[in-house]
CSV table of C-alpha atoms in Angstrom, one decimal:
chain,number,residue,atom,x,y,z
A,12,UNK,CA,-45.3,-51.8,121.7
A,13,UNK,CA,-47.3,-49.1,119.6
A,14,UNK,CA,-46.6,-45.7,119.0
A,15,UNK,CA,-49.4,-43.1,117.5
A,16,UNK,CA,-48.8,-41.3,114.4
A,17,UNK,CA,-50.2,-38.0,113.4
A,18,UNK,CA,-50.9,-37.2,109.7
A,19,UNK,CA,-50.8,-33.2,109.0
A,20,UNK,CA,-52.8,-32.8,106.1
A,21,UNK,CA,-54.0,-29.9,102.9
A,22,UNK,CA,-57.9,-30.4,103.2
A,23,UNK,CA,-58.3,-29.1,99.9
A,24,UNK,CA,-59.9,-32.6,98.7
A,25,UNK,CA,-60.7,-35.1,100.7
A,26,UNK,CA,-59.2,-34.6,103.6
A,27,UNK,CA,-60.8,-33.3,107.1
A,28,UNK,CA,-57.5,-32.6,109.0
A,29,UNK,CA,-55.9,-34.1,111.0
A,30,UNK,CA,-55.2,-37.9,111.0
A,31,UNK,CA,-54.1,-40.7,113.6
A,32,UNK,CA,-52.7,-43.9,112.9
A,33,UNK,CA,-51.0,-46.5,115.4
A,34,UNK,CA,-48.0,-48.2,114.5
A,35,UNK,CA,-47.2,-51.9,115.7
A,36,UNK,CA,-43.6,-52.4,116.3
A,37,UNK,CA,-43.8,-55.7,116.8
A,38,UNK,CA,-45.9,-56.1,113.6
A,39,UNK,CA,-44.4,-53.8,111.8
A,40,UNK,CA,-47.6,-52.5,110.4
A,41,UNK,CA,-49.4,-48.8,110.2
A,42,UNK,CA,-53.2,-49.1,111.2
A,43,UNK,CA,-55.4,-47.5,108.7
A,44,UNK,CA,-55.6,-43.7,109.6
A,45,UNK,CA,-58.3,-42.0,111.1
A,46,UNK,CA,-59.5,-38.4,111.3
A,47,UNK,CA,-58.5,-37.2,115.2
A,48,UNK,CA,-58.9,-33.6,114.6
A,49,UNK,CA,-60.8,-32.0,111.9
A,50,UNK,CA,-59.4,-28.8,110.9
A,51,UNK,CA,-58.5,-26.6,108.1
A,52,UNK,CA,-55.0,-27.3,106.2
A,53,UNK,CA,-52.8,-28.5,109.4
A,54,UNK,CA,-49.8,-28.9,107.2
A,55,UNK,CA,-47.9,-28.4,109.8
A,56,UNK,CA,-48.1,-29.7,114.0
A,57,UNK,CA,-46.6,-30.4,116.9
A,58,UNK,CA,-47.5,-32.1,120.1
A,59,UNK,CA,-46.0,-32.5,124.1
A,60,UNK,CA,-46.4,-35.1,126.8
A,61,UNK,CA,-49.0,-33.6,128.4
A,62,UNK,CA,-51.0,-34.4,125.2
A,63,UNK,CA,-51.4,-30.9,123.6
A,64,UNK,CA,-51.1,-30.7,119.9
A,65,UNK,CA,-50.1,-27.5,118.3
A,66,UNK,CA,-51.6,-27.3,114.7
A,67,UNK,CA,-51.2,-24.9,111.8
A,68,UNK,CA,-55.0,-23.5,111.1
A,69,UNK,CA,-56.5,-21.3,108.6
A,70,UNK,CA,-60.3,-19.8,108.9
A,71,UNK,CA,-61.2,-18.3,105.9
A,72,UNK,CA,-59.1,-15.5,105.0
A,73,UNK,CA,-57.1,-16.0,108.6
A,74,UNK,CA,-54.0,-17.8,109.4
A,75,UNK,CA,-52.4,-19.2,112.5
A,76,UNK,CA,-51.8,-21.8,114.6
A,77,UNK,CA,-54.3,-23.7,116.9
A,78,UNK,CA,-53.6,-25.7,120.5
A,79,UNK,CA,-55.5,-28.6,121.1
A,80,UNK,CA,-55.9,-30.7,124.5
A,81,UNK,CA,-57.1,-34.4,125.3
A,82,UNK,CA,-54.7,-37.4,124.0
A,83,UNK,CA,-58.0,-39.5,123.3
A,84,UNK,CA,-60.6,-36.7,122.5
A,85,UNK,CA,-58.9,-33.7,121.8
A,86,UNK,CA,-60.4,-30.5,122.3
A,87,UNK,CA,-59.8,-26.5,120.8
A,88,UNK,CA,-58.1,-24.4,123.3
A,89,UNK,CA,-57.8,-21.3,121.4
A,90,UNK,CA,-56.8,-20.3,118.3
A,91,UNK,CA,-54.4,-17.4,117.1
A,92,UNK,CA,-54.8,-15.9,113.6
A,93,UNK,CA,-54.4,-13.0,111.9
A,94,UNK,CA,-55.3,-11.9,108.2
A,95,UNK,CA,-52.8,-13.7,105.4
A,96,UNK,CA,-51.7,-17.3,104.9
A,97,UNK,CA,-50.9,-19.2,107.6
A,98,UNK,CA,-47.5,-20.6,108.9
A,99,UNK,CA,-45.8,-23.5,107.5
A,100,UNK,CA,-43.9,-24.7,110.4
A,101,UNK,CA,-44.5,-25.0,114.5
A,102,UNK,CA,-40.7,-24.8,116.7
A,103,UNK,CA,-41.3,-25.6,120.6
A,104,UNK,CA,-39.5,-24.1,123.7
A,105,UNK,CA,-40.5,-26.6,126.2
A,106,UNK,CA,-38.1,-24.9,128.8
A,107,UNK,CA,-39.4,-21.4,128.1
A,108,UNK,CA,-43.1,-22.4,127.4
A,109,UNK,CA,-42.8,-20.6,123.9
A,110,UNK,CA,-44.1,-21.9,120.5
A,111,UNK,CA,-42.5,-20.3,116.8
A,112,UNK,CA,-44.1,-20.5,113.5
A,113,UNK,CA,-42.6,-19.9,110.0
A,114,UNK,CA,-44.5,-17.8,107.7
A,115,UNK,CA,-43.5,-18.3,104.3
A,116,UNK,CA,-45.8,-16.3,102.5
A,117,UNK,CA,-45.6,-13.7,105.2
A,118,UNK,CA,-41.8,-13.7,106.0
A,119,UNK,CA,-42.6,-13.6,109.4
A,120,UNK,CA,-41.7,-15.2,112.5
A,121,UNK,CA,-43.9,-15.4,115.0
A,122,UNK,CA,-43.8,-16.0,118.7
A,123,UNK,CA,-46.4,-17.1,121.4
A,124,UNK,CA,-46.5,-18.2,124.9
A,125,UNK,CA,-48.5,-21.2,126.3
A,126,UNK,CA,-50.1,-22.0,129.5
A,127,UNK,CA,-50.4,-25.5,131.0
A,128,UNK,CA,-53.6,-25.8,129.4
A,129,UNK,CA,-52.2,-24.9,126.0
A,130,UNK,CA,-53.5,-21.6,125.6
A,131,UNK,CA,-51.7,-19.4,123.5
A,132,UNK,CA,-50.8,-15.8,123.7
A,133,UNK,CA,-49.2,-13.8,120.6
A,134,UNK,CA,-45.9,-12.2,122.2
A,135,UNK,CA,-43.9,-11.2,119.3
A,136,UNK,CA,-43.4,-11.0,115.6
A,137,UNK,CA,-40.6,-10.3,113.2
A,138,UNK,CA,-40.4,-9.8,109.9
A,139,UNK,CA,-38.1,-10.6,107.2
A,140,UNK,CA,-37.0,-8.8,104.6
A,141,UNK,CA,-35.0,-9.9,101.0
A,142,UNK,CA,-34.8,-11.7,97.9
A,143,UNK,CA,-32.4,-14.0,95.6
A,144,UNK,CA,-32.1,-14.6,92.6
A,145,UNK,CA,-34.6,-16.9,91.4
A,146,UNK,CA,-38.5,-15.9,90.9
A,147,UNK,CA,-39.2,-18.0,93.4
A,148,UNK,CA,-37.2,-16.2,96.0
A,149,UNK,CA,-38.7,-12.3,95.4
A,150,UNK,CA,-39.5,-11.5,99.3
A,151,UNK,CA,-38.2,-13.1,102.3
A,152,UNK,CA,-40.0,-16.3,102.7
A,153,UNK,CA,-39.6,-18.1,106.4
A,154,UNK,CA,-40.0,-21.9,106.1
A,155,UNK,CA,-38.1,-23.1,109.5
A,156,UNK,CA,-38.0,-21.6,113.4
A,157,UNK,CA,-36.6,-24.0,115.6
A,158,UNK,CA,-34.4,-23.9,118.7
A,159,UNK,CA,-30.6,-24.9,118.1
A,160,UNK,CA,-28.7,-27.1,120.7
A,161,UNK,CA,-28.0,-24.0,123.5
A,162,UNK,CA,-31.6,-22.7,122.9
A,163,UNK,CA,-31.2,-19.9,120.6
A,164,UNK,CA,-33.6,-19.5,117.4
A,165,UNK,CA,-32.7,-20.5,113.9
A,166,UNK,CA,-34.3,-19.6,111.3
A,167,UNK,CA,-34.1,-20.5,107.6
A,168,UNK,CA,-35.0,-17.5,105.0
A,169,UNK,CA,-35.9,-19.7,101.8
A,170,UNK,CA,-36.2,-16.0,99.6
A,171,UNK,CA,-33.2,-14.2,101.1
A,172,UNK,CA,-30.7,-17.4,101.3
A,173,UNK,CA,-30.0,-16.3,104.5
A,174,UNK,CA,-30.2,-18.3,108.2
A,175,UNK,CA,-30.1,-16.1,111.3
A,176,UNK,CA,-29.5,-17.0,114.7
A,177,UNK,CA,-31.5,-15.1,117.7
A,178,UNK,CA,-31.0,-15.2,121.0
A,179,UNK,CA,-34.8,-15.6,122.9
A,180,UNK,CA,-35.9,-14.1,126.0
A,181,UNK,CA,-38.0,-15.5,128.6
A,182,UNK,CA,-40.8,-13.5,127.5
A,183,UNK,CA,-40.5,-14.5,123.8
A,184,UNK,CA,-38.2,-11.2,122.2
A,185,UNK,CA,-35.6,-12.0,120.1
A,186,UNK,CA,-32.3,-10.4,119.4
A,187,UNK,CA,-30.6,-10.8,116.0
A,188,UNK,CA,-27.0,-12.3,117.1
A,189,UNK,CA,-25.6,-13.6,114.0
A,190,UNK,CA,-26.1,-14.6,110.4
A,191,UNK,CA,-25.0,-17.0,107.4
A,192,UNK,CA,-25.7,-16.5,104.0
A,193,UNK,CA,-25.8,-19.5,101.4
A,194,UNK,CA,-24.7,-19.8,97.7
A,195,UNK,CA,-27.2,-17.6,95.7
A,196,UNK,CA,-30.1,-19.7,94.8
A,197,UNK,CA,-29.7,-22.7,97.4
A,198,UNK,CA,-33.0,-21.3,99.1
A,199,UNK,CA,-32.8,-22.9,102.9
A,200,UNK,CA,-35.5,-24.7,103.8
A,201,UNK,CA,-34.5,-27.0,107.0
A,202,UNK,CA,-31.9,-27.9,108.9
A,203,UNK,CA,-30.7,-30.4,111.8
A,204,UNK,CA,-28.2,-30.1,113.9
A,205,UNK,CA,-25.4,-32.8,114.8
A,206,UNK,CA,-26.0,-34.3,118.7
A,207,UNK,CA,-23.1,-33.0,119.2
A,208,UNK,CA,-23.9,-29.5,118.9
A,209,UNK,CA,-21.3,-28.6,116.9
A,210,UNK,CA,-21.8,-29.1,113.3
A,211,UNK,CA,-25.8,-28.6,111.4
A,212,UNK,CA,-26.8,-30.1,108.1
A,213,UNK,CA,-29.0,-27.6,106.3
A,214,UNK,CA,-31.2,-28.4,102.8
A,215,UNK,CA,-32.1,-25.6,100.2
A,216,UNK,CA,-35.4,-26.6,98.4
A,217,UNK,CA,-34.7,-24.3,95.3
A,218,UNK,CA,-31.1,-26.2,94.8
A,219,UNK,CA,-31.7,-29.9,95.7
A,220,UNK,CA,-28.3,-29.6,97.8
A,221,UNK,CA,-27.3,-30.3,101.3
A,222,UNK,CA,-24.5,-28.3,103.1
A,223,UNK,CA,-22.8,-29.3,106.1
A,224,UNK,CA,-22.0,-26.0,108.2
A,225,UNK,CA,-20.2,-25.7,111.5
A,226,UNK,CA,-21.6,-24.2,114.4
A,227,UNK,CA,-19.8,-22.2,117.1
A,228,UNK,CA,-21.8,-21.9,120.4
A,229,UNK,CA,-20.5,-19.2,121.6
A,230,UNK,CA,-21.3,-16.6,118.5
A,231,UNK,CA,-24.3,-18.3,117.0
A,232,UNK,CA,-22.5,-18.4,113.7
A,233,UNK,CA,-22.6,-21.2,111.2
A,234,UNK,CA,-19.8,-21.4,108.7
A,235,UNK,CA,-19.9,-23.9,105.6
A,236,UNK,CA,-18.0,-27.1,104.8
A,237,UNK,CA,-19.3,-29.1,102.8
A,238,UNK,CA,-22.3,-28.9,100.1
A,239,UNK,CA,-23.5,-32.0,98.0
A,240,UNK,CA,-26.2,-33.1,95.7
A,241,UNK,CA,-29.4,-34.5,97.1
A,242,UNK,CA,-30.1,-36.4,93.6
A,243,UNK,CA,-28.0,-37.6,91.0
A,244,UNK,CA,-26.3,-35.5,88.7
A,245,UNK,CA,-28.2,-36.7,85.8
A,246,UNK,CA,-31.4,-35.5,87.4
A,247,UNK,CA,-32.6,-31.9,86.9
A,248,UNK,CA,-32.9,-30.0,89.9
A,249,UNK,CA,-35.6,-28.1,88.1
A,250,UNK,CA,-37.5,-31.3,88.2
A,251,UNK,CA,-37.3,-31.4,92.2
A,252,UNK,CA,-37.7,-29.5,95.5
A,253,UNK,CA,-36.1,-30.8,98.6
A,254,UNK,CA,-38.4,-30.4,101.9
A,255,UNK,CA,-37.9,-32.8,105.1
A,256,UNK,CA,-34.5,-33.7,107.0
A,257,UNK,CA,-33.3,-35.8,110.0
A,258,UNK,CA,-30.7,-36.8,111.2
A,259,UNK,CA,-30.8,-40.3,113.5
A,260,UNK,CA,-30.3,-39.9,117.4
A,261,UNK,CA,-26.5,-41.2,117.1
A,262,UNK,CA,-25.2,-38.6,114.5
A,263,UNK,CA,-24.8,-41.2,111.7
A,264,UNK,CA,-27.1,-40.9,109.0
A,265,UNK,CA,-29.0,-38.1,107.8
A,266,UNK,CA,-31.9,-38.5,105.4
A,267,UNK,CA,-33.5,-35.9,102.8
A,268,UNK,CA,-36.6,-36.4,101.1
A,269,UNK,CA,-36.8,-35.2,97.4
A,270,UNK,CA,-40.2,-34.3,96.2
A,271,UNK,CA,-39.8,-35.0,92.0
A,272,UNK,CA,-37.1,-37.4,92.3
A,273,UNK,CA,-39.7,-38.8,94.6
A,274,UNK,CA,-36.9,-40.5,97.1
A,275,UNK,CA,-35.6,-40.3,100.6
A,276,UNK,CA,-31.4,-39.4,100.2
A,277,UNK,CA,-29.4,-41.4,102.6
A,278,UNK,CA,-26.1,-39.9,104.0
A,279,UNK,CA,-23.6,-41.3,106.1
A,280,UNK,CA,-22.0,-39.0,108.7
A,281,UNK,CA,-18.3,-39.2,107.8
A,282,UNK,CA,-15.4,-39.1,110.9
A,283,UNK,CA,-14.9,-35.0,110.0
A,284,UNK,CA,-18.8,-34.5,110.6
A,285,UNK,CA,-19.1,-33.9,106.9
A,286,UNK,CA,-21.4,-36.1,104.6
A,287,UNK,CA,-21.2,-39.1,102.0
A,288,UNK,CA,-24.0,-40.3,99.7
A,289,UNK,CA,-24.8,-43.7,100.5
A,290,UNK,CA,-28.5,-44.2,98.3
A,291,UNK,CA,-31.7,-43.0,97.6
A,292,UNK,CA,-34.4,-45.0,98.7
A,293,UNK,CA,-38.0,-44.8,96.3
A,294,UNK,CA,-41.4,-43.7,98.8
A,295,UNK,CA,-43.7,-45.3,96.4
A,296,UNK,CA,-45.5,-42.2,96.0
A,297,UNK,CA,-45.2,-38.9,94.6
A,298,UNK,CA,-44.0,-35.5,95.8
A,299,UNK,CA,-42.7,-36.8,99.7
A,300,UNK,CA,-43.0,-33.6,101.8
A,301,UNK,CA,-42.6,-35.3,105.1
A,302,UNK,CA,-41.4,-38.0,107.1
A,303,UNK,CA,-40.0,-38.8,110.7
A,304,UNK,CA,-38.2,-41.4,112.3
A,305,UNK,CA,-40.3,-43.3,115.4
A,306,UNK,CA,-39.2,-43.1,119.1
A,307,UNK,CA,-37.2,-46.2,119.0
A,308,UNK,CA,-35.6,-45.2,115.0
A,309,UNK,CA,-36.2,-48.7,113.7
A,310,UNK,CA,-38.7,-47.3,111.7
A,311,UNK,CA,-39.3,-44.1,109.0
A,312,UNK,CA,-42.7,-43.3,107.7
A,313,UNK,CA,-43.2,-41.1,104.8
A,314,UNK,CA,-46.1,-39.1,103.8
A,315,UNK,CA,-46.9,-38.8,99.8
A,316,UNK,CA,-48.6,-35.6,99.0
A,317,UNK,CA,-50.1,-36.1,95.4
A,318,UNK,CA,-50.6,-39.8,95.3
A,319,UNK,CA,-52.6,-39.7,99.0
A,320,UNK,CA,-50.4,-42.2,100.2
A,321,UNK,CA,-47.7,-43.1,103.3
A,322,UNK,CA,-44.9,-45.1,103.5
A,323,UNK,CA,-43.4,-47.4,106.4
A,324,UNK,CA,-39.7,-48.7,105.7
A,325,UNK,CA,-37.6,-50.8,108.8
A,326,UNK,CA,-34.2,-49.2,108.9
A,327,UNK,CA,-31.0,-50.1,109.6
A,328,UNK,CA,-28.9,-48.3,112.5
A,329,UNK,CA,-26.0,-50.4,111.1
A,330,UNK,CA,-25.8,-48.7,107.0
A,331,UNK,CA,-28.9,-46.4,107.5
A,332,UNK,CA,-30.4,-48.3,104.7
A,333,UNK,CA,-34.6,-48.3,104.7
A,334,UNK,CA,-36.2,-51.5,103.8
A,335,UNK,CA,-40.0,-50.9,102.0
A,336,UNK,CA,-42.8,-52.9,104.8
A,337,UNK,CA,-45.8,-51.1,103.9
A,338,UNK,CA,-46.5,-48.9,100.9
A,339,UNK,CA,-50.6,-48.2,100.2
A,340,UNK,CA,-51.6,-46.9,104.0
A,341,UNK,CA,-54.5,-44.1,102.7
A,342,UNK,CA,-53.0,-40.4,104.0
A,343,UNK,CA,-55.5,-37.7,101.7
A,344,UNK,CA,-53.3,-34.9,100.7
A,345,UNK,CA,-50.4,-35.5,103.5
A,346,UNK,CA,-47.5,-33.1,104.4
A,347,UNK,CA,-47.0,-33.8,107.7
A,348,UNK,CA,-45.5,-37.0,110.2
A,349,UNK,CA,-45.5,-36.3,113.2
A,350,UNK,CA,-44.9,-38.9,115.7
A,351,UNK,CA,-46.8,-37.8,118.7
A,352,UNK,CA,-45.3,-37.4,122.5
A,353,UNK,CA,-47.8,-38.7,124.7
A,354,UNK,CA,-49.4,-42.3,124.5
């Protein structure tokens, strides 16, 4: 069996955009990437079965997000940009045909409706305001807008240390139900959420520290637990910023990658839902801003921004451990994994 991998990219280099690559599970090998859509600093995308790929874009001095149709050729649909930076993350309704993006220069989120084609329609925008404590955190910067288990919006607010739950109406409007605020200076970046729907594991970039947080359904509210360090204690957080979660598809491991440290964290799911440290894992490269677990989770592949690199490791559904199988497969300048949904 194969799976395709796309490669989100900067294309302040070499790269062109977008990359493909096809992973052999029997193998276990990673086909050399090649470009599949050239495009201006996708560092972010998302795809569906029916083959559309939805791609962060920026055209000069205009940001956005670009659809794309055609699992062999793909093709621009349309585009949606406005003047600024563009978003640094894509969050899909499937149910409600609605796409999100994060903004984190803007401290916006952003809301669009999609056809069958994969046209895309602005329908709504919010913006953040706030600040923490750190330079780093002096407006409201949105780096995550993704649905939570009973389809409401969560968002993360890196600059305000703030996540916010919204519920989301058919026609893409959003209404402010509930909010958590984190320790100052933890600066949220992602989160995951537990398959049972109950419990969310939530990273803050500025911190290097993961915090377990229940969720109740009925309110939208988280409530913390549990926070830990995502490197050892003899390593300065200074020296690191956490970006990419995930948990596995059973609940029991959840991996962090540290960009500095320059490791994936592995965490076991404990029996109370909360976490214990079970390793860090190298990803032969420097500064990992990405990486995804394939379709059947026997496999992880990490994307190494400042040494052009990816990574494939087997792992382990019995300890969560990741075992290096291939460490020089040629990614210029990549930030994004993204297995894709259609063959």
């Amino acid at each position: 069996m194969t799976q395709k991998i796309l490669f989100g990219t900067y294309t302040k280099k070499a790269s062109k955009g977008i990359y493909e690559a096809i992973l052999d599970e029997d193998e276990k090998r990673i086909s050399t990437p090649e470009l599949f859509i050239q495009l201006d600093n996708p560092t972010y995308l998302q795809s569906n079965s029916a083959g559309i790929v939805f791609a962060v874009a920026k055209d000069n001095d205009l940001g956005g997000i670009a659809s794309f149709s055609g699992k062999k050729i793909p093709k621009l649909v349309n585009t949606q940009t406005a003047a600024g930076a563009p978003p640094c993350y894509i969050g899909l309704d499937t149910n409600r045909n609605l796409v999100f993006t994060a903004n984190y220069h803007k401290g916006t989120i952003t809301v669009y409706k999609v056809d069958t084609t994969g046209k895309l329609t602005t329908v709504n925008e919010v913006k953040l305001t706030g600040h923490g404590p750190l330079p780093e955190q002096d407006t409201a910067k949105v780096h995550f807008t993704d649905l939570t288990p009973d389809k409401r919006l969560v968002v993360c607010d890196l600059g305000s240390d703030k996540v916010y739950t919204y519920d989301i109406s058919n026609d893409g409007q959003l209404t402010l139900v509930a909010g958590f605020e984190t320790a100052p200076g933890f600066a949220p970046r992602h989160l995951v959420f537990h398959p049972n729907g109950k419990f969310a594991y939530l990273v803050g970039e500025l911190s290097s520290h993961i915090s377990t947080l229940s969720y109740n359904s009925e309110t939208g509210k988280f409530e913390l637990l549990q926070t830990l360090l995502t490197i050892p204690d003899t390593f300065n957080p200074a020296d690191n910023g956490v970006a990419a979660i995930r948990i596995s598809a059973d609940g029991k491991f959840v991996y962090v990658s540290n960009r500095g440290h320059n490791t994936i964290a592995v965490f076991e799911v404990t029996s109370a839902f909360t976490l214990s440290h079970s390793g860090y894992t190298s990803t032969e490269g420097e500064f990992p801003r990405d990486f995804a677990l394939d379709a059947t989770e026997n496999f992880v592949v990490v994307t190494n921004q400042n040494t052009d690199n990816a990574t494939l490791f087997e792992r382990s559904s019995t300890d969560g451990a990741l075992t290096l199988l291939q460490k020089e497969i040629p990614v210029p300048e990549g930030v994004c994994v993204s297995f894709a949904r259609f063959n």
